[in-house]
Structures are given as C-alpha cells and as structure tokens.
Short mmCIF file of C-alpha atoms in Angstrom, two decimals:
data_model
loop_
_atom_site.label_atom_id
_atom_site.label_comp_id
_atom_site.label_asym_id
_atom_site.label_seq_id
_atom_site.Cartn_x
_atom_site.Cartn_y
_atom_site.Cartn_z
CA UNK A 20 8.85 19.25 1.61
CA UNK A 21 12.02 19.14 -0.86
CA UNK A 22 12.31 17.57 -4.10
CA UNK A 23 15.10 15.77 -5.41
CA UNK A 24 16.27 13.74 -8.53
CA UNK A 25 16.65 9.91 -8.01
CA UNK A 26 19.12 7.60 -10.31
CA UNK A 27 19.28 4.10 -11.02
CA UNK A 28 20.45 2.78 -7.88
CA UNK A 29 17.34 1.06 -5.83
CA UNK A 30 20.17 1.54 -2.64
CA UNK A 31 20.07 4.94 -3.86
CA UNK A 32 21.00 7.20 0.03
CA UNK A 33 20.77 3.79 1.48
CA UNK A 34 17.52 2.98 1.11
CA UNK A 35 16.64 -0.32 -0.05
CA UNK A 36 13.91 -0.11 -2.55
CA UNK A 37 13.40 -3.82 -2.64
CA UNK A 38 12.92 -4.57 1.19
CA UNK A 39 9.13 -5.27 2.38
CA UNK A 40 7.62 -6.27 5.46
CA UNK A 41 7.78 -9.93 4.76
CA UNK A 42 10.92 -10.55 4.72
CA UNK A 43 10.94 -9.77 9.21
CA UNK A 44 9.46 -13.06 9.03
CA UNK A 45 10.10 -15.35 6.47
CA UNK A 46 12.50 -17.22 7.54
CA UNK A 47 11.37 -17.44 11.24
CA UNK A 48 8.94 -20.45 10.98
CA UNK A 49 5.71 -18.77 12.91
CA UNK A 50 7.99 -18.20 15.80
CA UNK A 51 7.47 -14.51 16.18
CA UNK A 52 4.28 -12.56 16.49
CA UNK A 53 4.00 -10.78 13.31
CA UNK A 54 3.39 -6.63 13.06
CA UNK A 55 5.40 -6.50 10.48
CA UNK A 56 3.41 -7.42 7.32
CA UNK A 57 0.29 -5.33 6.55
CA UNK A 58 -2.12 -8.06 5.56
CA UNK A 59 -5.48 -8.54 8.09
CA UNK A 60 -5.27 -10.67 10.40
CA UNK A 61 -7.53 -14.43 10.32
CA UNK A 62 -7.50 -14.06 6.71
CA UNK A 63 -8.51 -15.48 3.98
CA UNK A 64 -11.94 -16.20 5.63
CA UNK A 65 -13.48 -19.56 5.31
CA UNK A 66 -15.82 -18.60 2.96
CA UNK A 67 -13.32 -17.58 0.84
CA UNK A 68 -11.08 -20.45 0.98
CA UNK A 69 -14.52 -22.58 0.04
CA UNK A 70 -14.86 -20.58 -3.20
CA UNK A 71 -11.24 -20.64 -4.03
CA UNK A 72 -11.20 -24.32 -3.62
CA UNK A 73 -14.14 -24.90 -6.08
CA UNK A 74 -12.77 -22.56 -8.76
CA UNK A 75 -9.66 -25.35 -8.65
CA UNK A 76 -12.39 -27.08 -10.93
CA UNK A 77 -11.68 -25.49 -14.05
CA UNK A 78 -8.34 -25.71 -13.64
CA UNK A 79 -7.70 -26.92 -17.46
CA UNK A 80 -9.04 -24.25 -19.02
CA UNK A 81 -7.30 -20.85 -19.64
CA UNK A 82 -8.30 -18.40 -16.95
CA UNK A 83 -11.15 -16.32 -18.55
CA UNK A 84 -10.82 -12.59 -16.86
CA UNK A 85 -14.63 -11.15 -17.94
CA UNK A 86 -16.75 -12.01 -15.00
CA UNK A 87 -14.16 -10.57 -12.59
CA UNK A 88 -13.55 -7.56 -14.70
CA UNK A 89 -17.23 -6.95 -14.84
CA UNK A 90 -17.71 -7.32 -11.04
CA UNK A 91 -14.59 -4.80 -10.48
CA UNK A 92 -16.43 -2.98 -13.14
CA UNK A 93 -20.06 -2.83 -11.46
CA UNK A 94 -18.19 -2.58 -8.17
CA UNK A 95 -17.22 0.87 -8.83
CA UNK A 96 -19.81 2.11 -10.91
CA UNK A 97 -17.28 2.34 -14.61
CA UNK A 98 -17.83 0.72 -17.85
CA UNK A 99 -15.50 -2.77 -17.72
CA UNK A 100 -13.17 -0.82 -20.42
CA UNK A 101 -12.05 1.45 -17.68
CA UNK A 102 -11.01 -2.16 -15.62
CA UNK A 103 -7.46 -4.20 -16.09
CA UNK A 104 -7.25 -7.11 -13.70
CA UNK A 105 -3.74 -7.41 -12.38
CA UNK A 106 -0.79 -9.95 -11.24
CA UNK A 107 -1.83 -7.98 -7.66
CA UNK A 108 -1.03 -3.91 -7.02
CA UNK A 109 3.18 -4.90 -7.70
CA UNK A 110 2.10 -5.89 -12.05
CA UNK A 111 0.33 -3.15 -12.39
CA UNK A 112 3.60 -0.45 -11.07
CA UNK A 113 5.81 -2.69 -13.48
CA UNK A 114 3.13 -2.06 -16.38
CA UNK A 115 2.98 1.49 -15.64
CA UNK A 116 6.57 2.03 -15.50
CA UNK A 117 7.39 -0.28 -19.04
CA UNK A 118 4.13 0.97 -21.23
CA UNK A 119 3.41 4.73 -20.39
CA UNK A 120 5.95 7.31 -22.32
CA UNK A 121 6.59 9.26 -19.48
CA UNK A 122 10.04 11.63 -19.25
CA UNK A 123 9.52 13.14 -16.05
CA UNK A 124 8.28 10.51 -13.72
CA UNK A 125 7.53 11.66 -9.49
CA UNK A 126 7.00 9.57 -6.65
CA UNK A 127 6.00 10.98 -3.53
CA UNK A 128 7.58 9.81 -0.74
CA UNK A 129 7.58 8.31 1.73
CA UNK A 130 5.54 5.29 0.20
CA UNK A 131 5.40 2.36 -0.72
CA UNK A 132 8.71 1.78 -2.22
CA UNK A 133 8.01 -0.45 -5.65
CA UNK A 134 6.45 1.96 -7.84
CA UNK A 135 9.82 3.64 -7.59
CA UNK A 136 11.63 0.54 -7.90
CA UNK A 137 9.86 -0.13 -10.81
CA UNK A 138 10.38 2.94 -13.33
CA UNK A 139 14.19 2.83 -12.06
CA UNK A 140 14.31 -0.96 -13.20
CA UNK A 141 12.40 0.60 -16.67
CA UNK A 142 15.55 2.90 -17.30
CA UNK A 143 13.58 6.11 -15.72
CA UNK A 144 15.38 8.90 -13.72
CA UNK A 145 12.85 9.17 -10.98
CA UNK A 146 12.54 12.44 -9.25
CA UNK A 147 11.29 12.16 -5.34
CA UNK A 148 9.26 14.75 -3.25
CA UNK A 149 9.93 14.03 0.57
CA UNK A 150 6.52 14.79 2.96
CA UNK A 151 8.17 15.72 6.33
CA UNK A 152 7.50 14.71 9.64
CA UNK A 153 7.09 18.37 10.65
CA UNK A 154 3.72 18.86 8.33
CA UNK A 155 2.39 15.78 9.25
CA UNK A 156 3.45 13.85 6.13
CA UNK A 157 1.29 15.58 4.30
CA UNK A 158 1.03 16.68 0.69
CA UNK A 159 1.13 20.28 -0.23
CA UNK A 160 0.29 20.06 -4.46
CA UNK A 161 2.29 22.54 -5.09
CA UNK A 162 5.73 20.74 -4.20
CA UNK A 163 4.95 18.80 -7.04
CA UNK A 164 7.46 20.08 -10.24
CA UNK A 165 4.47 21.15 -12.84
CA UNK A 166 6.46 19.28 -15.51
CA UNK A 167 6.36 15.93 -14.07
CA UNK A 168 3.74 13.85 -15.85
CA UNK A 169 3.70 11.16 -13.84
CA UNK A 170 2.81 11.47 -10.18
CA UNK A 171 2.77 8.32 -7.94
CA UNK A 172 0.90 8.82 -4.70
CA UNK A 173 -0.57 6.66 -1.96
CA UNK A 174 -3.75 7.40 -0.03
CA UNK A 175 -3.77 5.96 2.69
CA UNK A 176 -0.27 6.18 2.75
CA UNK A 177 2.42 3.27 3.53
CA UNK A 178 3.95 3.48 5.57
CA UNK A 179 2.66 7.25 7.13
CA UNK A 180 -0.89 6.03 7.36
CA UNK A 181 -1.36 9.44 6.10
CA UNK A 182 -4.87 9.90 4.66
CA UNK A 183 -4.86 13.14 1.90
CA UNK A 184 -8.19 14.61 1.10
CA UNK A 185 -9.22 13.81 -2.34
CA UNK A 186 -8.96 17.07 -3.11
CA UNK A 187 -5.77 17.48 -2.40
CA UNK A 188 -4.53 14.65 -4.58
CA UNK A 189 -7.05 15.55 -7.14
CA UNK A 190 -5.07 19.38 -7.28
CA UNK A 191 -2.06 17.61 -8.71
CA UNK A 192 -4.06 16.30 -11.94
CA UNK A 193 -2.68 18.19 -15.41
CA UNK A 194 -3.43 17.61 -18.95
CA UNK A 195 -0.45 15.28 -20.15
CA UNK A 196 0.62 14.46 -16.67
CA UNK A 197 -0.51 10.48 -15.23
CA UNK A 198 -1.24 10.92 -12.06
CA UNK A 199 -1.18 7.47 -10.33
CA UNK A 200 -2.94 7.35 -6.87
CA UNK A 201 -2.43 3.58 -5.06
CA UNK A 202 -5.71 2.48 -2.89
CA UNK A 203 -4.27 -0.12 -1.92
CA UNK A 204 -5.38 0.09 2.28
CA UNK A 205 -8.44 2.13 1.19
CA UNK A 206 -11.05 -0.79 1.62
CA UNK A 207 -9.80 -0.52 5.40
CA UNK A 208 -10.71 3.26 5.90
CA UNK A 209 -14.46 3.12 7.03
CA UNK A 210 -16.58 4.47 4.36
CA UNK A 211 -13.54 4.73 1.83
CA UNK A 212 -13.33 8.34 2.78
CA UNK A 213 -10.96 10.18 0.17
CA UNK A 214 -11.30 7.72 -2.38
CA UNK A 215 -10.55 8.47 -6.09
CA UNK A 216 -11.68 4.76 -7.62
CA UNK A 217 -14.76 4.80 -10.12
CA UNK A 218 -13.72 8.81 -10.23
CA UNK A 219 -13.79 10.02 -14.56
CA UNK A 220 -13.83 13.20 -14.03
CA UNK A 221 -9.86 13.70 -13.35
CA UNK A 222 -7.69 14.10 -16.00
CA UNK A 223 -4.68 11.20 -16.44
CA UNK A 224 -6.22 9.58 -13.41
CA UNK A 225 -5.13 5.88 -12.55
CA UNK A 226 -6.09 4.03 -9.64
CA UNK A 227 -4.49 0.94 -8.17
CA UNK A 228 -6.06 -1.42 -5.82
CA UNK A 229 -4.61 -4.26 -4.16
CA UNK A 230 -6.86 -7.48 -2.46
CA UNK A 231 -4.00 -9.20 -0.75
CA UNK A 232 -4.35 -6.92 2.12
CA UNK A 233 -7.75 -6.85 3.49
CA UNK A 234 -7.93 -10.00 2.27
CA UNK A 235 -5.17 -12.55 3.13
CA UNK A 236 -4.52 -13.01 -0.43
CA UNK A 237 -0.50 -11.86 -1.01
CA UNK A 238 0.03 -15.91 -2.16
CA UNK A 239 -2.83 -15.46 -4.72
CA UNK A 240 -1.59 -12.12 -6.38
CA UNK A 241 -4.59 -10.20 -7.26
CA UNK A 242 -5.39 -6.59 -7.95
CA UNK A 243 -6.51 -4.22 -10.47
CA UNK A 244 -6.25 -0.74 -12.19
CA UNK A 245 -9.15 1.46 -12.92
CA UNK A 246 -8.44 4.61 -15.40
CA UNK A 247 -9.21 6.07 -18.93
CA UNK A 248 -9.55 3.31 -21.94
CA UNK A 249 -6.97 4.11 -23.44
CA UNK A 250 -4.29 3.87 -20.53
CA UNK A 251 -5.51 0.66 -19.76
CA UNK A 252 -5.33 -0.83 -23.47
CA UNK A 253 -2.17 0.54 -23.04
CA UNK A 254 -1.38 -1.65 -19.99
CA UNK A 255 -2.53 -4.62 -21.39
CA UNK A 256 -0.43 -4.55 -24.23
CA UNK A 257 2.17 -4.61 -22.20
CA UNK A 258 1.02 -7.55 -19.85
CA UNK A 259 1.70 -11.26 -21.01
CA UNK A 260 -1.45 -13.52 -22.26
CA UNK A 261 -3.55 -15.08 -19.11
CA UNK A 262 -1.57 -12.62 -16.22
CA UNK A 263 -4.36 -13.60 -13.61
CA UNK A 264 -4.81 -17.22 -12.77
CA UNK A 265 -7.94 -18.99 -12.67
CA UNK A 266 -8.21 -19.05 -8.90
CA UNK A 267 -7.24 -15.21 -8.91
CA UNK A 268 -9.90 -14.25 -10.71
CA UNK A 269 -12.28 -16.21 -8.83
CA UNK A 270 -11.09 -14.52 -5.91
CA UNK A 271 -11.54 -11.09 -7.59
CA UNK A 272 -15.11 -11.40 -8.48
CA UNK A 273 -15.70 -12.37 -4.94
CA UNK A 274 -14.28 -9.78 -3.29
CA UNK A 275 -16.45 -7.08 -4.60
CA UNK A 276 -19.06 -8.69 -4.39
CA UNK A 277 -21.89 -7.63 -1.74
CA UNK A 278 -20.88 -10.22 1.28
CA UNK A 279 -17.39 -9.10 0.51
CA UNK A 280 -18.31 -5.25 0.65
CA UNK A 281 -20.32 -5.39 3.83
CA UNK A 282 -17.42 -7.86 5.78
CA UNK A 283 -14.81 -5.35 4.70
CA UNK A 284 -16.75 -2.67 6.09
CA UNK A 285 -17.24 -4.22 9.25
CA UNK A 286 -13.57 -5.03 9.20
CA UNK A 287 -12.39 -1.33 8.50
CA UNK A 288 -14.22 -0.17 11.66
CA UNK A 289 -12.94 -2.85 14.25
CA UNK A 290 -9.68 -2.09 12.67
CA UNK A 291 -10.00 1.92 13.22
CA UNK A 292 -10.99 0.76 16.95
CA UNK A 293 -7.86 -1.53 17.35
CA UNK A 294 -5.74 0.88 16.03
CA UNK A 295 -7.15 3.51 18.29
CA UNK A 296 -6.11 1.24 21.63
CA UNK A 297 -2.35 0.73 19.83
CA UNK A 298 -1.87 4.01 19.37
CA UNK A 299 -3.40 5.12 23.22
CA UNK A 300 -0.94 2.32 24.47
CA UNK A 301 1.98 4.02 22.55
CA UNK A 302 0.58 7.46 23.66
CA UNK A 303 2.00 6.41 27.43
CA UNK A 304 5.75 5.78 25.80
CA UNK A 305 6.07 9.55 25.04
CA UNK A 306 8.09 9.77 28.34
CA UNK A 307 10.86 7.76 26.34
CA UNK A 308 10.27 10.25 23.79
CA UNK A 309 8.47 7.47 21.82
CA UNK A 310 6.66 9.67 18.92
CA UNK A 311 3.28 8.13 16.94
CA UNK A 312 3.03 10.23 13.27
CA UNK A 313 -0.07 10.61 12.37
CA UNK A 314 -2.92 11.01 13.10
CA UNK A 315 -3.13 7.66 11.35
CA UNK A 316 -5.59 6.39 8.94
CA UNK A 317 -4.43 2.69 7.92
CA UNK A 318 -4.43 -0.33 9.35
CA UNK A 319 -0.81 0.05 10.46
CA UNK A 320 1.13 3.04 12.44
CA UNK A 321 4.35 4.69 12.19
CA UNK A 322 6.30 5.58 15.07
CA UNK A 323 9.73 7.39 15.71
CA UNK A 324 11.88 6.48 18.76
CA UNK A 325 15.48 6.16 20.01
CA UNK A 326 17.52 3.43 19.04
CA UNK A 327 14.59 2.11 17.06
CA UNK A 328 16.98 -0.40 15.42
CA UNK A 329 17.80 -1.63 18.70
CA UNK A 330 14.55 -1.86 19.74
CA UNK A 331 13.26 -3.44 16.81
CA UNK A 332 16.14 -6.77 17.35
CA UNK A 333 15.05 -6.89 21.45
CA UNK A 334 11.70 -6.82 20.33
CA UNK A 335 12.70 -10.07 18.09
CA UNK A 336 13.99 -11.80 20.65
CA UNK A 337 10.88 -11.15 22.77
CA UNK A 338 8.90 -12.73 19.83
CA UNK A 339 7.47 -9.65 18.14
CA UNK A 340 8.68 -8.55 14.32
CA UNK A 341 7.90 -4.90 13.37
CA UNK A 342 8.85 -3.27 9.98
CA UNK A 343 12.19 -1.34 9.62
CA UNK A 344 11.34 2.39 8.26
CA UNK A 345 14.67 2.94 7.15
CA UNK A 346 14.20 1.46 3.67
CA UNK A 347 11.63 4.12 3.03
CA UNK A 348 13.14 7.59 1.14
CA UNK A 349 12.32 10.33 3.88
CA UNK A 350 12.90 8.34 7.11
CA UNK A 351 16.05 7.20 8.93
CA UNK A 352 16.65 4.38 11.15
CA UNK A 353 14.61 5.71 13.97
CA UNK A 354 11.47 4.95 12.64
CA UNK A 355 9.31 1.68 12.80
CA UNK A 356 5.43 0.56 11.47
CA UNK A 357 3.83 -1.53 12.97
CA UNK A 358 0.98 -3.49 11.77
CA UNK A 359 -2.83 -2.83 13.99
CA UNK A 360 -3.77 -6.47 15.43
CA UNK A 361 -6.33 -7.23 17.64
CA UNK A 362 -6.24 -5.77 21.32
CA UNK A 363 -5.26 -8.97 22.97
CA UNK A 364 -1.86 -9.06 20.40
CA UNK A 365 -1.65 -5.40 21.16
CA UNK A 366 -1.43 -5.43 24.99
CA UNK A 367 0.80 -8.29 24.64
CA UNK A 368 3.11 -6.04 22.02
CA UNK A 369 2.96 -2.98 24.56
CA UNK A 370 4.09 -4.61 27.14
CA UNK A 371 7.18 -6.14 25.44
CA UNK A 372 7.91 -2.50 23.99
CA UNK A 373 7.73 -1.17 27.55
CA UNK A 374 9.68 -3.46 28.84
CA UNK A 375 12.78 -2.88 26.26
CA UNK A 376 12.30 1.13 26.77
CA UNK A 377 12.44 0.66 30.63
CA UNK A 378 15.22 -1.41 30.60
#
C-alpha cells in the first residue's frame, strides 16, 4: 500500500474521476449486451413497478420522507434520528464532502471514484491510499495517516469486489476522525456478512447505502445514510427542501420492507452462484495470462489481462460492453470489471472473450 496526496484535478494521473459504467452503453441503443453497469439484472421487479405506479397518486403533494425514514429506521434496528434519506448513494458523498469540517480528508482506493470527486469539487486536497494487487486489494488499517479524519471506504469494494472484515474497517475508527464506509453492494453479499449499518458502537461512523443496484432503481435516485444524530442533522442542513421525490420514497419504504428483504436474499445467493461459474469460465483464460483479483465478493469481478483496452473495443464489436478500470486510482489500462449476469449471458460472454484472446 502507498499513500499519496491528491489535488484538484478529477484527471488527476489520468484517471477520470467522473467516468462510470454507464456511459459503455448509453449511447448504444440496447445493441450490446451490457456487463458494464452494476445494477441486477430483470430489475425493477413487477411488484415494484406496481407500487411505484400507485405512489404517482399523490403526486401534488410535497413528498413526505417519515414513513420511509422509519422503515430504513426499523430496517436496521436505529432510532429514525440516526436515518437521512438521500438523492441515491452520489447526494449523500456531495453532502459529506460540502457539510462536514474535515482538513484531512482519505479515500481508499481503488473505489468507487465519486466520493473523491466530490470533496475535490468541495475545495478539499484529498489524500489517496492505493490497496495493491499483490495483497489482494486489501486494507491493512495501519496505512491509513492517523491524522486523517475522514476515511472513505467501500465494503464490498467497487470495483475489487474486495470484501474487508468488519473488523478491519472498524480498526480505522478515531475520536475526531469520520470514517465513511459505502454499503452500497452489501444487500448482494448473502447474509450481509461484514456489515457496519445499524452499528452505534463505532466512533464517527457513517454508512451509505445505495437501492439502485439490487434494485433497478439508478432512474429513481434513492439511498440513504445511517450515523450519529448529529452528523446527520448536519447533512440535512446542507441538503435542499424535498431532496427525495414522492415516488423515491415510496420505493424506499418498500425496499426494506420484509418481501423486499427475503427477495434480496434470495437474489444475493443466485448471484454468489453466477458469479462463481464467471469466474470458473475466466479461471480457463489463465493460459493468456488472463488474471481474476479477488477472491471476489460483489456482484461484479475484476480482471487483469493483456491489451485489455483492446480487448474491451473487440469485445464491443462482438456485442458485449465491460467497464474500463483505468479510470480507477490504483489500476492501469489492463484491467476490466465486469458485471455477474446470469449463466446463459455468461457462457455467451466467455465465449466471445475466448474467441478475441485466441485470435
């Protein structure tokens, strides 16, 4: 691991700050078979569309956040003060990085790249700690520069699928310091193993979680942030009046609710079996020294190759998008994520990536 100082550039040593998944396919009008955006597959669910559609009802009122914050609230076992309902996981990094008095702010990387974004467009000098590939991606505490007080982590990571022990992220809490942990993929690790939400024991503790991705939601914008009272009357100071639409809300209360809990559940462990056929397919492309980091966690995988910027444009024109990792601080242009899909997209991926390594 090595730490470095970052500046105001988001191209800062090339890397694009502002560059996400979506944008492999947004202008290709459902021509290509998407791996590159880490939302679940066949989602929203019907169900969900049905209850969204009805909440279009009360449209001409102003959206009224209790309900949802009280789900959130029971869903995690915390008193609703601990709860802020959220413009999705990408509000709540631009909250953070505008209301919280921080001097020394951390991001570990590589992650998700808009937390960092975010204090850099809020005037911060953000200092990075780069995971390498040679320790797994994974986060020794003490790398960490004991005066940083604010720490930005995710668990499971994007776009590692590294999942840290909760101890392990817990060992970087300090009085003064905010350590911010992003949960965003955690509803898709069976069990929520590692998981730090509805935690109050942890000092400076904030937790982000995101339902645009097990949900099929990233049009809606949803998500919230559990942590201490007073960090999250901060936050909402900061946030404008009615941040979380009337259909958004709907959608949050929903989602933690008990139908919602037990189909994610079911979800996270036919995801941990599709990605366990993806990453026994990309097992056989070792021979051409094709590399799978891990082992991985999320509903997505990471993998280093040769020419993966070449590989990633054949694969295009074969109809397949995968994510770019060169955007991410700590990785190069030979790395690539790929989203888990079922096993029929899967075989059909694998055999288009053998074919471009073969050839």
């Amino acid at each position: 691991m090595r730490t470095e100082h970052g500046h105001t550039d988001a191209t800062e040593s090339g890397h694009d700050l502002r560059h996400h998944g979506d944008a492999e396919v947004r202008d290709d009008d459902g021509a290509l078979v998407d791996l590159a955006v880490n939302v679940r597959a066949d989602t929203p669910p019907a169900w969900l569309l049905e209850h969204l559609a009805a909440s279009l009802a009360g449209l001409a009122a102003y959206p009224d956040g209790r309900a949802a914050r009280a789900a959130v609230a029971r869903r995690h076992g915390v008193p609703v003060e601990r709860v802020l309902l959220t413009a999705g996981a990408a509000e709540a990094f631009v909250l953070l990085a505008r209301a919280l008095k921080v001097r020394r702010p951390v991001v570990v990387h590589p992650q998700f790249t808009e937390p960092e974004a975010a204090l850099r467009d809020a005037g911060h000098t953000v200092g990075r700690v780069l995971l390498r590939e040679e320790d797994g991606f994974r986060l020794d505490p003490a790398a960490v520069p004991e005066d940083a007080d604010l720490v930005v982590i995710g668990n499971p990571t994007n776009p590692t699928s590294v999942l840290h022990p909760a101890d392990t992220i817990t060992a970087l809490a300090r009085p003064g310091r905010v350590l911010v942990v992003d949960e965003a993929f955690m509803d898709a690790v069976p069990g929520e193993r590692e998981a730090l939400a509805g935690r109050v024991d942890v000092p400076g503790l904030v937790v982000l979680r995101s339902l645009t991705k097990t949900w099929g939601l990233a049009g809606l914008r949803v998500g919230y942030v559990l942590a201490a009272p007073e960090t999250v009357e901060e936050l909402e100071r900061a946030q404008p009046l009615w941040p979380v639409s009337t259909p958004a809300l709907a959608a949050a209360e929903a989602c933690v609710g008990p139908r919602a809990l037990a189909e994610a559940a079911h979800a996270a462990h036919r995801i941990a079996a599709d990605r366990a056929h993806l990453v026994a397919g990309l097992a056989g492309l070792a021979p051409a020294g094709l590399r799978v980091a891990g082992p991985a966690e999320a509903p997505f995988v990471l993998i280093r190759l040769p020419g993966a910027a070449a590989v990633r444009g054949r694969l295009r024109d074969l109809g397949y998008a995968v994510r770019r990792g060169d955007t991410f601080p700590g990785l190069d242009d030979r790395w690539l994520r790929l989203a888990v899909r079922d096993r029929r997209t899967t075989d059909g991926f694998l055999t288009a990536l053998r074919s471009v390594l073969e050839d």
